[in-house]
Amino acid sequence: MIKLMPELPSHVVGFVASGQITAEDYESVVIPAVEAALKTHDKIRLLYHIGPEWTGFTAGAMWDDAKVGLSHMTAWEKVAVVTDVEWIRAGVKFFGFTITGVVKIFVRRRLGWWGKAMTWS
């Protein structure tokens, strides 16, 4: 399941992933939120928190994730991914070059839930 983080600035889209993430999660939560933010901002910031309750992505979810990232490659001002999952951190590092904005990875266990490093000033 993916939930939209409430009360973020309009140019920041934040998600919390837990359990199994499916294509339906992307189609009902992620894609509409990104598209809505892009209607009012040329560049947006993404905060994606993969919590300890996360169990995995379906193939459809991984495909939708790639489509969202690639279809809006120049729209990402900053991207922050918070996770303790090593293969996700490695994937973000490997594919981060495709995004024109700043991409940072944060290790959740080092930050706690909302560390100072997570502020979006």
mmCIF file of C-alpha atoms in Angstrom:
data_model
loop_
_atom_site.group_PDB
_atom_site.id
_atom_site.type_symbol
_atom_site.label_atom_id
_atom_site.label_comp_id
_atom_site.label_asym_id
_atom_site.label_seq_id
_atom_site.Cartn_x
_atom_site.Cartn_y
_atom_site.Cartn_z
ATOM 1 C CA MET A 1 0.000 0.000 0.000
ATOM 2 C CA ILE A 2 1.139 3.531 -0.729
ATOM 3 C CA LYS A 3 -0.200 6.478 1.240
ATOM 4 C CA LEU A 4 0.170 10.127 0.354
ATOM 5 C CA MET A 5 1.922 12.159 3.059
ATOM 6 C CA PRO A 6 -0.394 14.916 4.262
ATOM 7 C CA GLU A 7 0.346 18.600 4.746
ATOM 8 C CA LEU A 8 3.407 18.962 2.532
ATOM 9 C CA PRO A 9 3.995 22.089 0.435
ATOM 10 C CA SER A 10 2.227 21.945 -2.946
ATOM 11 C CA HIS A 11 5.507 21.445 -4.824
ATOM 12 C CA VAL A 12 6.423 18.401 -2.694
ATOM 13 C CA VAL A 13 4.804 15.011 -3.187
ATOM 14 C CA GLY A 14 5.468 12.487 -0.446
ATOM 15 C CA PHE A 15 4.593 8.825 -0.174
ATOM 16 C CA VAL A 16 4.897 6.138 2.484
ATOM 17 C CA ALA A 17 5.123 2.567 1.236
ATOM 18 C CA SER A 18 4.170 -0.396 3.398
ATOM 19 C CA GLY A 19 3.156 -3.959 2.693
ATOM 20 C CA GLN A 20 3.064 -5.134 -0.924
ATOM 21 C CA ILE A 21 3.141 -2.312 -3.512
ATOM 22 C CA THR A 22 1.085 -2.940 -6.641
ATOM 23 C CA ALA A 23 0.452 -1.247 -9.964
ATOM 24 C CA GLU A 24 -2.939 -0.238 -8.570
ATOM 25 C CA ASP A 25 -1.151 1.737 -5.825
ATOM 26 C CA TYR A 26 0.712 3.692 -8.486
ATOM 27 C CA GLU A 27 -2.365 4.181 -10.637
ATOM 28 C CA SER A 28 -4.632 5.304 -7.776
ATOM 29 C CA VAL A 29 -2.183 7.242 -5.551
ATOM 30 C CA VAL A 30 1.223 8.031 -7.054
ATOM 31 C CA ILE A 31 0.392 8.986 -10.625
ATOM 32 C CA PRO A 32 -2.590 11.240 -9.735
ATOM 33 C CA ALA A 33 -0.559 13.037 -7.027
ATOM 34 C CA VAL A 34 2.406 13.632 -9.339
ATOM 35 C CA GLU A 35 0.175 14.797 -12.186
ATOM 36 C CA ALA A 36 -1.724 17.167 -9.858
ATOM 37 C CA ALA A 37 1.507 18.728 -8.570
ATOM 38 C CA LEU A 38 2.796 19.167 -12.122
ATOM 39 C CA LYS A 39 -0.341 21.090 -13.111
ATOM 40 C CA THR A 40 0.743 23.962 -10.867
ATOM 41 C CA HIS A 41 4.551 23.543 -10.755
ATOM 42 C CA ASP A 42 7.151 23.034 -13.480
ATOM 43 C CA LYS A 43 9.468 21.289 -11.019
ATOM 44 C CA ILE A 44 8.439 19.179 -8.061
ATOM 45 C CA ARG A 45 10.150 17.405 -5.183
ATOM 46 C CA LEU A 46 9.550 13.784 -4.292
ATOM 47 C CA LEU A 47 9.877 12.175 -0.875
ATOM 48 C CA TYR A 48 9.475 8.396 -0.950
ATOM 49 C CA HIS A 49 9.642 6.574 2.393
ATOM 50 C CA ILE A 50 9.821 2.792 2.303
ATOM 51 C CA GLY A 51 9.029 1.767 5.835
ATOM 52 C CA PRO A 52 9.863 -1.364 7.798
ATOM 53 C CA GLU A 53 6.428 -2.854 7.050
ATOM 54 C CA TRP A 54 7.201 -2.870 3.304
ATOM 55 C CA THR A 55 7.267 -6.381 1.828
ATOM 56 C CA GLY A 56 7.933 -5.783 -1.860
ATOM 57 C CA PHE A 57 6.873 -4.491 -5.254
ATOM 58 C CA THR A 58 4.892 -6.396 -7.851
ATOM 59 C CA ALA A 59 6.283 -6.376 -11.402
ATOM 60 C CA GLY A 60 3.478 -3.983 -12.393
ATOM 61 C CA ALA A 61 4.422 -1.580 -9.616
ATOM 62 C CA MET A 62 8.064 -1.589 -10.698
ATOM 63 C CA TRP A 63 7.006 -0.898 -14.276
ATOM 64 C CA ASP A 64 4.734 1.978 -13.205
ATOM 65 C CA ASP A 65 7.521 3.397 -11.028
ATOM 66 C CA ALA A 66 9.882 3.444 -14.005
ATOM 67 C CA LYS A 67 7.225 5.010 -16.235
ATOM 68 C CA VAL A 68 6.510 7.807 -13.739
ATOM 69 C CA GLY A 69 10.193 8.591 -13.314
ATOM 70 C CA LEU A 70 11.083 8.481 -16.985
ATOM 71 C CA SER A 71 7.995 10.264 -18.298
ATOM 72 C CA HIS A 72 8.765 13.238 -16.046
ATOM 73 C CA MET A 73 12.596 13.104 -16.108
ATOM 74 C CA THR A 74 13.041 16.892 -16.194
ATOM 75 C CA ALA A 75 10.275 17.648 -13.675
ATOM 76 C CA TRP A 76 12.109 16.380 -10.582
ATOM 77 C CA GLU A 77 13.811 19.205 -8.702
ATOM 78 C CA LYS A 78 14.820 16.957 -5.807
ATOM 79 C CA VAL A 79 14.171 13.324 -5.002
ATOM 80 C CA ALA A 80 14.678 11.807 -1.557
ATOM 81 C CA VAL A 81 14.298 8.099 -0.971
ATOM 82 C CA VAL A 82 14.276 6.884 2.633
ATOM 83 C CA THR A 83 14.851 3.158 3.025
ATOM 84 C CA ASP A 84 16.867 0.515 4.794
ATOM 85 C CA VAL A 85 16.534 -1.846 1.813
ATOM 86 C CA GLU A 86 19.969 -2.177 0.241
ATOM 87 C CA TRP A 87 18.861 -3.197 -3.269
ATOM 88 C CA ILE A 88 16.542 -0.182 -3.476
ATOM 89 C CA ARG A 89 19.350 2.153 -2.411
ATOM 90 C CA ALA A 90 21.610 0.537 -5.026
ATOM 91 C CA GLY A 91 18.923 0.905 -7.703
ATOM 92 C CA VAL A 92 18.356 4.563 -6.887
ATOM 93 C CA LYS A 93 22.110 5.183 -7.068
ATOM 94 C CA PHE A 94 22.359 3.333 -10.376
ATOM 95 C CA PHE A 95 19.368 4.979 -12.083
ATOM 96 C CA GLY A 96 19.588 8.369 -10.351
ATOM 97 C CA PHE A 97 21.593 9.780 -13.247
ATOM 98 C CA THR A 98 18.459 9.686 -15.427
ATOM 99 C CA ILE A 99 16.895 12.419 -13.285
ATOM 100 C CA THR A 100 17.988 15.992 -13.908
ATOM 101 C CA GLY A 101 17.398 17.040 -10.289
ATOM 102 C CA VAL A 102 19.221 16.189 -7.093
ATOM 103 C CA VAL A 103 18.702 12.606 -5.911
ATOM 104 C CA LYS A 104 19.519 11.659 -2.327
ATOM 105 C CA ILE A 105 19.138 8.443 -0.395
ATOM 106 C CA PHE A 106 18.601 8.362 3.341
ATOM 107 C CA VAL A 107 18.972 5.326 5.562
ATOM 108 C CA ARG A 108 15.845 5.198 7.700
ATOM 109 C CA ARG A 109 17.457 3.641 10.773
ATOM 110 C CA ARG A 110 19.917 6.550 10.949
ATOM 111 C CA LEU A 111 17.269 9.263 10.720
ATOM 112 C CA GLY A 112 14.398 7.986 12.747
ATOM 113 C CA TRP A 113 11.060 8.726 11.130
ATOM 114 C CA TRP A 114 11.525 12.476 10.568
ATOM 115 C CA GLY A 115 15.130 13.525 10.985
ATOM 116 C CA LYS A 116 16.439 17.026 10.391
ATOM 117 C CA ALA A 117 17.881 15.805 7.100
ATOM 118 C CA MET A 118 14.309 15.416 5.837
ATOM 119 C CA THR A 119 13.383 19.099 5.905
ATOM 120 C CA TRP A 120 12.538 20.622 2.531
ATOM 121 C CA SER A 121 13.590 24.254 2.800
#
